[in-house]
Amino acid sequence: MQSFLKKSFGFFQKLSKVLMIPFTFLPVAAILLGLSYWLSSYQNIANILNLAGSTIISLLPLIFIVAITYNFNKDKDVTVVIVGLIAYIIFVLASNNFFNVDFSSHLLAILLAFLVNFLYSNFKKIRMPSFLAFFEGKIFAVILTILTVFTLAFPVGFIFKYLNALIIKIGLQLATHKIISPFIFGVTSRLLIPTGLHHIWHNLFWFDTLGVNAMPNYLLGIGNTNYLAGFYLIMVFALPAAGIAMIHTARPENKKRVRVLMTSAILSSMLFGITEPLEFSFLLVSPLLLIFHAIMTGIALVLLNLFNIIIGFSFSAGLFDFLIILKNPINDLSSLIYLIPLGLIYALIYYFVFRILINKLNLATPGRSEKTIDEPKDNNIIAKKMLAGLGGKDNIVSLDYCATRLRLVVKDNHLINETILKDNGALSVLQAGKNIQVVIGPQVSRLASLIDKKFIKTKFKMPMDGIYQDISKTPDEMFQAGLLGPGFVISPVNGNVYSPINGKISMIYPTKHAIGISSKKGFDILIHYGLETVDLKGEGFEVLVNVGDDVKIGDLIMKVDLDLLLMKQIETMSPVVFLQKENITILKQKDNVFTIEVS
């Protein structure tokens, strides 16, 4: 049972991340539609902007298809995405024409995407007799998947006709509710934040999975904002006030640094509605504050509905969203005057409740422990230490991220070191078996990129026999300054040059004194035998490989007449450069083979 729950969490963690993808397109639609509302007096321009924004919203089902088919396909096969798009269009056209009902819903797109992925993944494994071999594999999978979906369009369409009618009925009921269902939605939204599964919950109401479709309808100037407006009280007023309370309750020696951290988190919430840096400062140290926050969120939604304050958003309820869609014709601008006094009341409630509970219960919010808060570190250092906290690069099976958190699958969850992760900026670490979430904040994409690409561990063998030093010891100023990248300089004792890595020969200089090798791990090495050897115009150099050849560590790739260089009094110190990299760290050495980390 426990294994099933862990696998289920892994699936829903992935689904939650994938369902965020359509959200990334809504701000673009909001900007276009918002501009069309602001420029309504310029009719032609406004019409073009409105058409562009509306088109993005109308394509949301196709975006769901692409997101799910691609991300849930183990091989990341683009073919399945194309099949998914074609299958969806065929299904919708066939069903719509036969039953005269519009089936272009987000729920249908989500279900169909999983069906297509299942069919394609299984059909492509089928093998045919030799005379039909052309049709096996992907071709057979494409044909059978599309034909199966087309065939299913009629019986499923018949069932979905009534299901769709039920969804529309439920959606209309939910959309018009002002108290109970918005309250439940708001409370559940916040309670799910620690799990990272709140995006699935949001999808049910903000899109038309349950027929509510709150966000697209609002952007198009129809419907209402029963499930949207109240979040402005939380993100612009309440949580920033909680952040101020946490600054005021920090220990004196930590206040300055807590103020720096909290100011960034407060601005993220107020301007862009990104709340997790603030929420994870308290919700895991105090279930009481989490419950208070969840209930107050539910009340906020109800409160703004009762005051008939109509204002929505495209991504999250920050001031940036507010200004973009302020001119939406559905907005009742006269009712917005109540937003500020209600927000200030919420801010005062949050400030005093947080301040009192933090002090009375001695809660370990930022800056409350005796341990001083470290100064912010360089992003490269943070990424390196985060990688260590995750058990090293070899422990990571897959790494992805959403708006504020890293989402990983690891080989061994016992190698996860939460202390290291939290000491380097993680707000929280959530584990369910091998599925890991590390809550970072809005800077997560930058950090994910550094962790995923920056640090490469590889085997390396010095390409020449001799004494090696850091490249800064070379007399050549260009190499010495590291303008081409970090590396080593070798004083060779013979003329043999070997491949230092597994890779491919990418360049041979016309005068043969320099060879470039591309590693299979994504970096390039330049081996430059001697200094000013270009003047020899190839004399004394014999290259044993060609551009495009694959080479392995230790393969002999060049022979040099070292005696000739010495006779001509040419400097034999030979730079070995990791091109366009920043740093090399030797992790360990066994015999003449090094394990190095390239960044």
Coordinates of C-alpha atoms in Angstrom, one line a residue:
M1 CA 0.0 0.0 0.0
Q2 CA 2.8 2.4 0.9
S3 CA 4.6 1.6 -2.4
F4 CA 1.3 2.4 -4.3
L5 CA 0.9 5.7 -2.5
K6 CA 4.5 6.7 -3.3
K7 CA 4.0 5.8 -7.0
S8 CA 0.7 7.7 -7.0
F9 CA 2.4 10.7 -5.5
G10 CA 5.1 10.5 -8.2
F11 CA 2.4 10.4 -10.9
F12 CA 0.4 13.3 -9.4
Q13 CA 3.6 15.3 -8.8
K14 CA 4.4 15.0 -12.5
L15 CA 0.8 15.7 -13.5
S16 CA 0.8 18.8 -11.3
K17 CA 3.9 20.1 -13.1
V18 CA 2.5 19.3 -16.5
L19 CA -0.8 21.1 -15.8
M20 CA 1.2 24.2 -15.0
I21 CA 2.3 24.4 -18.7
P22 CA -1.0 26.0 -19.9
F23 CA -0.6 28.6 -17.2
T24 CA 2.5 29.8 -18.9
F25 CA 0.5 30.8 -22.0
L26 CA -2.2 32.6 -20.1
P27 CA -0.1 35.7 -19.1
V28 CA 0.6 36.2 -22.8
A29 CA -3.1 36.0 -23.6
A30 CA -3.8 38.4 -20.7
I31 CA -1.3 40.9 -21.9
L32 CA -2.8 40.9 -25.4
L33 CA -6.4 41.0 -24.2
G34 CA -5.5 43.6 -21.5
L35 CA -3.9 45.8 -24.1
S36 CA -7.0 45.4 -26.3
Y37 CA -9.1 46.6 -23.4
W38 CA -6.8 49.5 -22.6
L39 CA -6.7 50.5 -26.4
S40 CA -10.4 50.1 -27.0
S41 CA -10.6 53.6 -28.5
Y42 CA -8.3 52.4 -31.3
Q43 CA -10.7 49.8 -32.7
N44 CA -8.5 48.2 -35.4
I45 CA -5.5 47.7 -33.1
A46 CA -7.8 46.5 -30.2
N47 CA -9.5 43.9 -32.5
I48 CA -6.1 42.5 -33.6
L49 CA -4.9 42.2 -30.0
N50 CA -8.2 40.7 -28.9
L51 CA -8.1 38.1 -31.7
A52 CA -4.5 37.2 -30.8
G53 CA -5.3 36.8 -27.1
S54 CA -8.5 34.9 -27.8
T55 CA -6.7 32.5 -30.1
I56 CA -4.3 31.5 -27.4
I57 CA -7.2 30.7 -25.1
S58 CA -9.1 28.7 -27.8
L59 CA -5.9 26.6 -28.3
L60 CA -5.6 25.6 -24.6
P61 CA -7.0 22.1 -25.3
L62 CA -4.2 21.6 -27.9
I63 CA -1.7 22.9 -25.4
F64 CA -2.9 20.3 -22.8
I65 CA -2.5 17.6 -25.5
V66 CA 1.1 18.6 -26.3
A67 CA 2.1 19.0 -22.6
I68 CA 0.7 15.6 -21.5
T69 CA 1.6 13.4 -24.5
Y70 CA 5.2 14.7 -24.5
N71 CA 5.9 14.7 -20.8
F72 CA 4.3 11.3 -20.1
N73 CA 6.0 9.6 -23.0
K74 CA 9.1 7.9 -21.6
D75 CA 11.1 8.3 -24.9
K76 CA 10.1 12.0 -25.3
D77 CA 9.0 11.1 -28.8
V78 CA 7.8 14.1 -30.8
T79 CA 5.7 11.7 -33.0
V80 CA 3.3 11.0 -30.2
V81 CA 2.7 14.7 -29.8
I82 CA 1.7 15.0 -33.5
V83 CA -0.4 11.9 -33.2
G84 CA -2.1 13.4 -30.2
L85 CA -2.9 16.6 -32.0
I86 CA -4.3 14.8 -35.1
A87 CA -6.3 12.4 -32.9
Y88 CA -7.8 15.2 -30.9
I89 CA -8.9 17.1 -33.9
I90 CA -10.3 14.0 -35.6
F91 CA -12.2 13.1 -32.4
V92 CA -13.6 16.5 -31.9
L93 CA -14.7 16.9 -35.6
A94 CA -16.2 13.4 -35.8
S95 CA -18.1 13.7 -32.5
N96 CA -19.2 17.3 -33.1
N97 CA -20.6 16.5 -36.5
F98 CA -22.3 13.3 -35.5
F99 CA -23.8 14.5 -32.1
N100 CA -23.9 18.3 -32.9
V101 CA -22.2 19.0 -29.6
D102 CA -19.1 21.0 -28.9
F103 CA -16.6 18.6 -27.3
S104 CA -13.6 20.9 -27.3
S105 CA -13.1 20.8 -23.6
H106 CA -10.0 20.7 -21.5
L107 CA -11.1 17.5 -19.7
L108 CA -11.5 15.7 -23.0
A109 CA -8.0 16.9 -24.1
I110 CA -6.5 15.6 -20.9
L111 CA -8.2 12.2 -21.1
L112 CA -7.5 11.8 -24.8
A113 CA -3.8 12.7 -24.3
F114 CA -3.4 9.9 -21.8
L115 CA -5.2 7.5 -24.1
V116 CA -3.1 8.4 -27.1
N117 CA 0.1 8.1 -25.1
F118 CA -1.0 4.6 -23.9
L119 CA -2.0 3.4 -27.3
Y120 CA 1.0 4.8 -29.1
S121 CA 3.5 3.5 -26.5
N122 CA 2.1 -0.1 -26.8
F123 CA 1.4 -0.2 -30.5
K124 CA 4.9 0.8 -31.5
K125 CA 6.3 -2.4 -29.8
I126 CA 4.3 -4.6 -32.2
R127 CA 6.4 -6.4 -34.9
M128 CA 5.1 -7.5 -38.3
P129 CA 6.0 -10.3 -40.8
S130 CA 9.1 -9.4 -42.9
F131 CA 7.0 -8.5 -46.0
L132 CA 5.1 -5.9 -43.8
A133 CA 8.2 -4.7 -41.9
F134 CA 7.8 -1.2 -43.3
F135 CA 4.6 -0.8 -41.3
E136 CA 5.9 -1.9 -37.9
G137 CA 7.1 0.3 -35.1
K138 CA 6.2 4.0 -35.2
I139 CA 4.2 3.8 -38.5
F140 CA 2.0 1.0 -37.2
A141 CA 1.6 2.9 -33.9
V142 CA 0.5 6.1 -35.8
I143 CA -2.0 4.3 -38.0
L144 CA -3.6 2.2 -35.2
T145 CA -3.7 5.0 -32.7
I146 CA -5.5 7.4 -35.0
L147 CA -7.9 4.7 -36.3
T148 CA -8.6 3.6 -32.7
V149 CA -9.4 7.2 -31.6
F150 CA -11.5 7.7 -34.7
T151 CA -13.5 4.6 -33.9
L152 CA -13.9 5.5 -30.3
A153 CA -15.2 8.9 -31.2
F154 CA -18.7 7.5 -31.8
P155 CA -19.4 5.4 -28.7
V156 CA -17.3 7.7 -26.4
G157 CA -18.9 10.7 -28.1
F158 CA -22.3 9.3 -27.3
I159 CA -21.3 8.9 -23.6
F160 CA -19.5 12.2 -23.5
K161 CA -22.5 14.0 -24.9
Y162 CA -24.3 13.3 -21.6
L163 CA -21.2 13.6 -19.5
N164 CA -20.5 17.0 -21.1
A165 CA -24.0 18.1 -20.4
L166 CA -23.6 17.1 -16.7
I167 CA -20.2 18.9 -16.5
I168 CA -21.8 22.0 -18.0
K169 CA -24.6 21.8 -15.4
I170 CA -22.1 21.3 -12.6
G171 CA -19.9 24.1 -13.9
L172 CA -22.8 26.5 -14.1
Q173 CA -23.8 25.6 -10.5
L174 CA -20.3 26.0 -9.2
A175 CA -19.6 29.1 -11.2
T176 CA -22.5 30.9 -9.6
H177 CA -21.8 29.8 -6.0
K178 CA -20.6 32.7 -3.9
I179 CA -20.1 31.1 -0.5
I180 CA -19.7 27.4 0.1
S181 CA -17.8 26.1 -3.0
P182 CA -15.5 29.2 -3.2
F183 CA -14.7 28.8 0.5
I184 CA -13.9 25.1 0.1
F185 CA -11.8 25.9 -3.0
G186 CA -9.8 28.6 -1.2
V187 CA -9.2 26.4 1.9
T188 CA -8.1 23.4 -0.1
S189 CA -5.9 25.5 -2.4
R190 CA -3.7 26.5 0.5
L191 CA -3.8 23.2 2.4
L192 CA -2.4 21.5 -0.8
I193 CA 0.5 23.9 -1.1
P194 CA 2.9 21.7 1.0
T195 CA 2.3 18.7 -1.3
G196 CA 2.8 20.6 -4.5
L197 CA -0.5 19.2 -5.9
H198 CA -2.5 22.4 -5.7
H199 CA -2.1 22.9 -9.4
I200 CA -4.3 19.9 -10.0
W201 CA -7.0 21.4 -7.7
H202 CA -6.7 24.8 -9.4
N203 CA -7.1 23.2 -12.8
L204 CA -10.6 21.8 -11.8
F205 CA -12.0 25.3 -11.3
W206 CA -9.8 27.7 -13.2
F207 CA -10.1 25.7 -16.5
D208 CA -13.2 23.9 -17.7
T209 CA -12.3 20.4 -16.3
L210 CA -15.5 20.8 -14.2
G211 CA -17.1 23.3 -16.5
V212 CA -16.2 26.3 -14.4
N213 CA -13.5 27.7 -16.7
A214 CA -13.0 30.7 -14.4
M215 CA -9.7 32.0 -15.8
P216 CA -10.3 31.8 -19.6
N217 CA -13.8 33.1 -19.2
Y218 CA -12.7 36.1 -17.2
L219 CA -9.9 37.0 -19.7
L220 CA -12.5 36.8 -22.5
G221 CA -14.8 39.2 -20.5
I222 CA -17.5 36.7 -19.7
G223 CA -18.5 34.8 -16.5
N224 CA -17.5 35.9 -13.0
T225 CA -14.5 35.9 -10.7
N226 CA -15.9 33.9 -7.7
Y227 CA -12.8 31.7 -7.6
L228 CA -10.3 34.4 -8.4
A229 CA -10.9 37.8 -6.8
G230 CA -10.3 36.9 -3.2
F231 CA -6.7 35.9 -3.8
Y232 CA -5.8 39.6 -4.2
L233 CA -6.5 40.0 -0.4
I234 CA -4.0 37.2 0.3
M235 CA -1.2 37.9 -2.1
V236 CA -1.1 41.7 -2.1
F237 CA -2.0 42.4 1.5
A238 CA -2.2 39.4 3.9
L239 CA 1.0 37.5 3.1
P240 CA 3.2 40.6 2.8
A241 CA 1.9 41.6 6.3
A242 CA 2.8 38.1 7.6
G243 CA 6.3 38.6 6.1
I244 CA 6.7 41.9 8.0
A245 CA 5.6 40.1 11.2
M246 CA 8.3 37.5 10.6
I247 CA 10.9 40.3 10.2
H248 CA 9.8 42.0 13.4
T249 CA 9.9 38.7 15.4
A250 CA 13.4 37.7 14.2
R251 CA 16.3 37.7 16.6
P252 CA 18.1 41.1 16.7
E253 CA 21.4 39.7 15.2
N254 CA 19.4 38.1 12.3
K255 CA 16.9 41.0 11.5
K256 CA 19.0 42.6 8.9
R257 CA 19.4 39.5 6.8
V258 CA 15.8 38.4 7.4
R259 CA 14.7 41.8 6.1
V260 CA 16.7 41.2 2.9
L261 CA 15.2 37.7 2.4
M262 CA 11.6 38.7 3.3
T263 CA 11.7 41.8 1.2
S264 CA 12.3 39.7 -1.9
A265 CA 9.5 37.3 -0.8
I266 CA 7.1 40.1 -0.1
L267 CA 7.7 41.8 -3.5
S268 CA 7.3 38.4 -5.2
S269 CA 3.9 38.0 -3.6
M270 CA 2.7 41.6 -4.1
L271 CA 3.9 42.1 -7.6
F272 CA 3.5 38.6 -9.2
G273 CA 1.4 36.6 -6.8
I274 CA 4.2 34.1 -6.1
T275 CA 3.5 33.2 -2.5
E276 CA 5.5 30.0 -1.8
P277 CA 8.7 31.8 -0.5
L278 CA 6.5 33.4 2.2
E279 CA 4.2 30.4 2.8
F280 CA 7.1 28.0 3.3
S281 CA 8.5 30.3 5.9
F282 CA 5.8 29.3 8.3
L283 CA 3.5 26.5 7.1
L284 CA 5.9 23.6 7.9
V285 CA 6.9 25.0 11.3
S286 CA 3.3 25.6 12.4
P287 CA 0.2 23.6 11.3
L288 CA -1.8 26.2 13.2
L289 CA -0.6 29.0 11.0
L290 CA -1.3 26.9 7.9
I291 CA -4.9 26.2 9.0
F292 CA -5.4 29.9 9.9
H293 CA -4.0 30.9 6.4
A294 CA -6.2 28.3 4.6
I295 CA -9.4 29.4 6.4
M296 CA -8.6 33.1 5.8
T297 CA -8.1 32.4 2.1
G298 CA -11.5 30.7 1.9
I299 CA -13.1 33.7 3.7
A300 CA -11.3 36.1 1.4
L301 CA -12.9 34.5 -1.7
V302 CA -16.3 34.6 0.0
L303 CA -15.9 38.1 1.2
L304 CA -15.1 39.6 -2.2
N305 CA -18.0 37.7 -3.7
L306 CA -20.4 39.1 -1.1
F307 CA -19.1 42.6 -1.9
N308 CA -19.5 41.8 -5.6
I309 CA -15.9 42.8 -6.3
I310 CA -15.2 41.5 -9.8
I311 CA -11.5 41.3 -10.6
G312 CA -9.5 38.3 -11.9
F313 CA -6.0 37.3 -13.1
S314 CA -4.1 35.2 -15.6
F315 CA -1.3 33.8 -13.6
S316 CA -1.6 34.8 -10.0
A317 CA -3.2 37.7 -8.1
G318 CA -0.4 40.2 -8.0
L319 CA -0.3 43.9 -8.9
F320 CA 1.2 43.1 -12.3
D321 CA -1.8 41.0 -13.3
F322 CA -4.1 43.6 -11.7
L323 CA -2.8 46.4 -13.9
I324 CA -2.8 44.4 -17.1
I325 CA -6.5 43.3 -16.9
L326 CA -7.9 46.4 -15.0
K327 CA -9.8 47.5 -18.1
N328 CA -11.5 44.2 -18.7
P329 CA -15.1 45.1 -19.4
I330 CA -16.3 42.6 -16.9
N331 CA -14.6 44.4 -14.1
D332 CA -16.9 46.6 -11.9
L333 CA -14.4 49.4 -11.3
S334 CA -16.7 51.1 -8.8
S335 CA -16.6 48.0 -6.5
L336 CA -12.8 48.0 -6.5
I337 CA -12.8 50.8 -3.9
Y338 CA -13.7 48.2 -1.3
L339 CA -10.6 46.2 -2.2
I340 CA -8.1 48.5 -0.4
P341 CA -9.9 48.8 3.0
L342 CA -10.7 45.0 3.0
G343 CA -7.0 44.4 2.1
L344 CA -5.8 46.6 4.9
I345 CA -8.0 44.8 7.4
Y346 CA -6.7 41.5 6.2
A347 CA -3.1 42.8 6.5
L348 CA -3.7 43.9 10.1
I349 CA -5.3 40.5 11.1
Y350 CA -2.4 38.6 9.5
Y351 CA 0.3 40.8 11.1
F352 CA -1.0 40.6 14.6
V353 CA -2.0 36.9 14.5
F354 CA 1.4 35.9 13.1
R355 CA 3.3 38.1 15.5
I356 CA 1.4 36.9 18.5
L357 CA 1.5 33.2 17.6
I358 CA 5.2 33.3 16.6
N359 CA 6.2 34.9 20.0
K360 CA 3.7 32.9 22.1
L361 CA 4.5 29.5 20.6
N362 CA 8.2 30.3 19.9
L363 CA 7.8 29.2 16.3
A364 CA 11.0 28.7 14.3
T365 CA 10.2 31.1 11.5
P366 CA 13.3 32.7 9.7
G367 CA 15.7 34.3 12.0
R368 CA 14.2 32.9 15.2
S369 CA 16.9 30.2 15.9
E370 CA 20.2 31.0 17.5
K371 CA 22.0 30.0 14.3
T372 CA 22.8 33.2 12.3
I373 CA 21.6 33.4 8.7
D374 CA 24.4 33.2 6.2
E375 CA 25.1 35.9 3.6
P376 CA 23.7 35.1 0.2
K377 CA 26.0 32.9 -1.8
D378 CA 27.0 33.0 -5.5
N379 CA 24.5 31.0 -7.6
N380 CA 27.3 28.7 -8.9
I381 CA 28.2 27.8 -5.3
I382 CA 24.6 27.3 -4.3
A383 CA 24.0 25.0 -7.3
K384 CA 27.1 23.0 -6.5
K385 CA 26.1 22.5 -2.9
M386 CA 22.4 21.8 -3.8
L387 CA 23.7 19.1 -6.1
A388 CA 25.7 17.6 -3.2
G389 CA 22.5 17.8 -1.1
L390 CA 20.6 15.9 -3.7
G391 CA 23.2 13.0 -3.6
G392 CA 25.3 14.2 -6.6
K393 CA 24.5 14.3 -10.3
D394 CA 24.6 10.5 -10.6
N395 CA 21.8 10.2 -8.1
I396 CA 19.4 12.3 -10.2
V397 CA 17.2 10.3 -12.6
S398 CA 15.1 13.3 -13.8
L399 CA 15.0 17.0 -12.9
D400 CA 12.3 19.4 -13.7
Y401 CA 10.7 22.5 -12.1
C402 CA 7.5 24.5 -11.9
A403 CA 7.0 28.1 -10.8
T404 CA 8.8 27.8 -7.5
R405 CA 10.1 24.3 -6.9
L406 CA 12.4 21.6 -8.2
R407 CA 10.7 18.3 -9.0
L408 CA 13.0 15.3 -9.1
V409 CA 13.1 11.6 -9.3
V410 CA 16.3 10.2 -7.6
K411 CA 17.9 6.8 -7.5
D412 CA 18.4 6.7 -3.8
N413 CA 16.3 9.0 -1.6
H414 CA 18.6 8.2 1.4
L415 CA 21.3 10.3 -0.2
I416 CA 19.1 13.4 0.1
N417 CA 20.6 15.8 2.7
E418 CA 17.9 18.2 3.8
T419 CA 20.3 20.2 6.0
I420 CA 22.6 21.0 3.1
L421 CA 19.6 21.9 0.9
K422 CA 18.0 24.2 3.5
D423 CA 21.4 25.8 4.3
N424 CA 21.6 26.8 0.7
G425 CA 18.2 28.4 0.2
A426 CA 15.7 25.6 0.0
L427 CA 12.5 26.6 1.8
S428 CA 11.3 23.0 2.2
V429 CA 12.1 19.5 1.0
L430 CA 9.2 17.1 0.4
Q431 CA 9.9 13.4 -0.1
A432 CA 7.7 10.5 -1.2
G433 CA 10.0 7.6 -1.9
K434 CA 12.2 8.5 -4.8
N435 CA 10.0 11.5 -5.7
I436 CA 11.5 14.7 -4.3
Q437 CA 10.3 18.3 -4.3
V438 CA 12.6 21.1 -3.3
V439 CA 10.8 24.4 -2.7
I440 CA 13.1 27.3 -3.9
G441 CA 11.1 30.3 -4.9
P442 CA 10.9 32.3 -8.2
Q443 CA 14.6 31.9 -8.9
V444 CA 14.1 28.1 -9.3
S445 CA 14.5 28.1 -13.1
R446 CA 18.0 29.7 -12.9
L447 CA 19.0 27.2 -10.2
A448 CA 17.6 24.2 -12.1
S449 CA 19.6 25.2 -15.2
L450 CA 22.8 25.4 -13.2
I451 CA 22.2 22.1 -11.4
D452 CA 21.2 20.3 -14.6
K453 CA 23.8 21.6 -17.0
K454 CA 26.6 23.3 -15.1
F455 CA 28.4 20.6 -13.2
I456 CA 29.7 17.7 -15.3
K457 CA 31.5 14.8 -13.7
T458 CA 33.8 12.9 -16.1
K459 CA 36.9 10.7 -16.4
F460 CA 40.0 12.5 -17.6
K461 CA 43.5 11.4 -18.4
M462 CA 46.4 13.8 -19.0
P463 CA 47.0 13.7 -22.8
M464 CA 50.8 13.7 -22.4
D465 CA 53.4 12.1 -20.1
G466 CA 55.1 14.8 -18.0
I467 CA 54.6 17.3 -15.2
Y468 CA 51.2 19.1 -15.1
Q469 CA 50.3 22.4 -13.4
D470 CA 47.4 24.7 -13.4
I471 CA 47.1 26.6 -16.7
S472 CA 47.9 29.9 -14.9
K473 CA 51.5 28.7 -14.8
T474 CA 51.9 28.9 -18.6
P475 CA 54.0 31.8 -19.9
D476 CA 51.4 32.6 -22.6
E477 CA 49.3 35.5 -21.4
M478 CA 46.1 34.4 -23.3
F479 CA 46.1 30.9 -21.8
Q480 CA 47.4 32.2 -18.4
A481 CA 44.4 34.6 -18.1
G482 CA 42.0 31.8 -18.8
L483 CA 40.5 33.6 -21.8
L484 CA 39.6 30.4 -23.5
G485 CA 38.7 28.5 -20.4
P486 CA 40.3 26.7 -17.4
G487 CA 42.7 23.8 -17.8
F488 CA 46.2 22.5 -17.3
V489 CA 49.6 23.0 -18.8
I490 CA 51.9 20.0 -19.2
S491 CA 55.7 19.9 -19.7
P492 CA 55.9 16.8 -21.9
V493 CA 58.7 14.2 -21.6
N494 CA 58.0 12.7 -25.0
G495 CA 56.0 13.4 -28.2
N496 CA 53.0 11.1 -27.7
V497 CA 49.6 12.8 -27.4
Y498 CA 46.6 10.7 -26.2
S499 CA 42.9 11.4 -26.0
P500 CA 42.1 12.6 -22.5
I501 CA 38.4 11.8 -22.7
N502 CA 35.8 9.7 -24.6
G503 CA 34.6 11.9 -27.4
K504 CA 34.8 12.9 -31.0
I505 CA 37.6 14.8 -32.9
S506 CA 36.0 18.2 -33.6
M507 CA 38.9 20.2 -35.0
I508 CA 42.5 19.8 -36.3
Y509 CA 44.4 23.0 -36.8
P510 CA 45.9 23.2 -40.3
T511 CA 49.4 23.3 -38.9
K512 CA 48.6 20.2 -36.8
H513 CA 49.9 21.6 -33.5
A514 CA 46.3 21.8 -32.0
I515 CA 43.5 19.3 -31.8
G516 CA 39.9 19.8 -30.5
I517 CA 37.8 17.0 -28.9
S518 CA 34.1 17.2 -28.1
S519 CA 33.1 15.2 -25.1
K520 CA 29.9 13.1 -25.2
K521 CA 29.0 14.9 -21.9
G522 CA 28.7 18.3 -23.6
F523 CA 32.0 20.1 -23.3
D524 CA 35.1 20.7 -25.6
I525 CA 38.8 20.3 -24.9
L526 CA 41.6 22.0 -26.9
I527 CA 45.1 20.3 -26.8
H528 CA 47.7 22.8 -27.9
Y529 CA 51.2 21.1 -28.1
G530 CA 53.9 23.7 -27.2
L531 CA 53.7 27.5 -27.5
E532 CA 54.2 29.3 -30.8
T533 CA 54.4 25.9 -32.6
V534 CA 52.2 27.4 -35.3
D535 CA 55.4 28.8 -36.8
L536 CA 56.6 25.3 -37.6
K537 CA 53.7 25.0 -40.1
G538 CA 53.2 21.3 -39.3
E539 CA 56.8 20.3 -39.3
G540 CA 57.4 17.6 -36.7
F541 CA 53.7 16.9 -36.2
E542 CA 51.9 13.7 -37.2
V543 CA 48.2 13.6 -36.6
L544 CA 46.8 10.0 -36.4
V545 CA 43.1 10.9 -36.5
N546 CA 40.6 12.8 -38.7
V547 CA 37.8 15.2 -37.8
G548 CA 34.7 13.2 -36.9
D549 CA 36.6 10.2 -35.6
D550 CA 35.4 8.8 -32.2
V551 CA 38.2 8.4 -29.7
K552 CA 38.5 6.9 -26.2
I553 CA 40.5 7.8 -23.2
G554 CA 44.1 6.8 -23.9
D555 CA 43.9 6.5 -27.7
L556 CA 47.1 7.8 -29.4
I557 CA 46.0 10.7 -31.5
M558 CA 49.2 12.6 -32.4
K559 CA 53.0 12.1 -32.5
V560 CA 55.4 15.1 -32.1
D561 CA 59.1 15.3 -32.8
L562 CA 60.0 16.7 -29.4
D563 CA 63.7 16.8 -30.2
L564 CA 63.0 19.1 -33.2
L565 CA 61.1 21.5 -30.9
L566 CA 64.0 21.5 -28.4
M567 CA 66.5 22.0 -31.1
K568 CA 64.6 25.0 -32.5
Q569 CA 64.3 26.3 -28.9
I570 CA 60.5 26.3 -29.0
E571 CA 58.6 26.3 -25.7
T572 CA 57.2 22.8 -25.2
M573 CA 54.8 23.6 -22.3
S574 CA 51.4 22.5 -23.7
P575 CA 48.1 23.9 -22.6
V576 CA 45.0 21.7 -22.3
V577 CA 41.9 23.9 -22.2
F578 CA 38.3 23.2 -21.3
L579 CA 36.7 25.7 -23.7
Q580 CA 34.2 28.2 -22.5
K581 CA 34.0 26.7 -19.0
E582 CA 34.6 28.4 -15.7
N583 CA 36.2 25.9 -13.4
I584 CA 37.7 22.4 -13.1
T585 CA 37.8 20.5 -9.8
I586 CA 39.9 17.3 -9.5
L587 CA 37.7 15.0 -7.3
K588 CA 40.0 12.0 -7.2
Q589 CA 42.9 10.3 -8.9
K590 CA 43.6 6.6 -9.5
D591 CA 46.8 5.8 -11.3
N592 CA 46.9 8.3 -14.2
V593 CA 43.1 8.7 -14.5
F594 CA 41.4 11.6 -12.8
T595 CA 37.7 12.1 -11.9
I596 CA 37.1 15.7 -12.5
E597 CA 34.1 18.1 -12.3
V598 CA 33.7 20.7 -15.0
S599 CA 31.6 23.7 -14.5

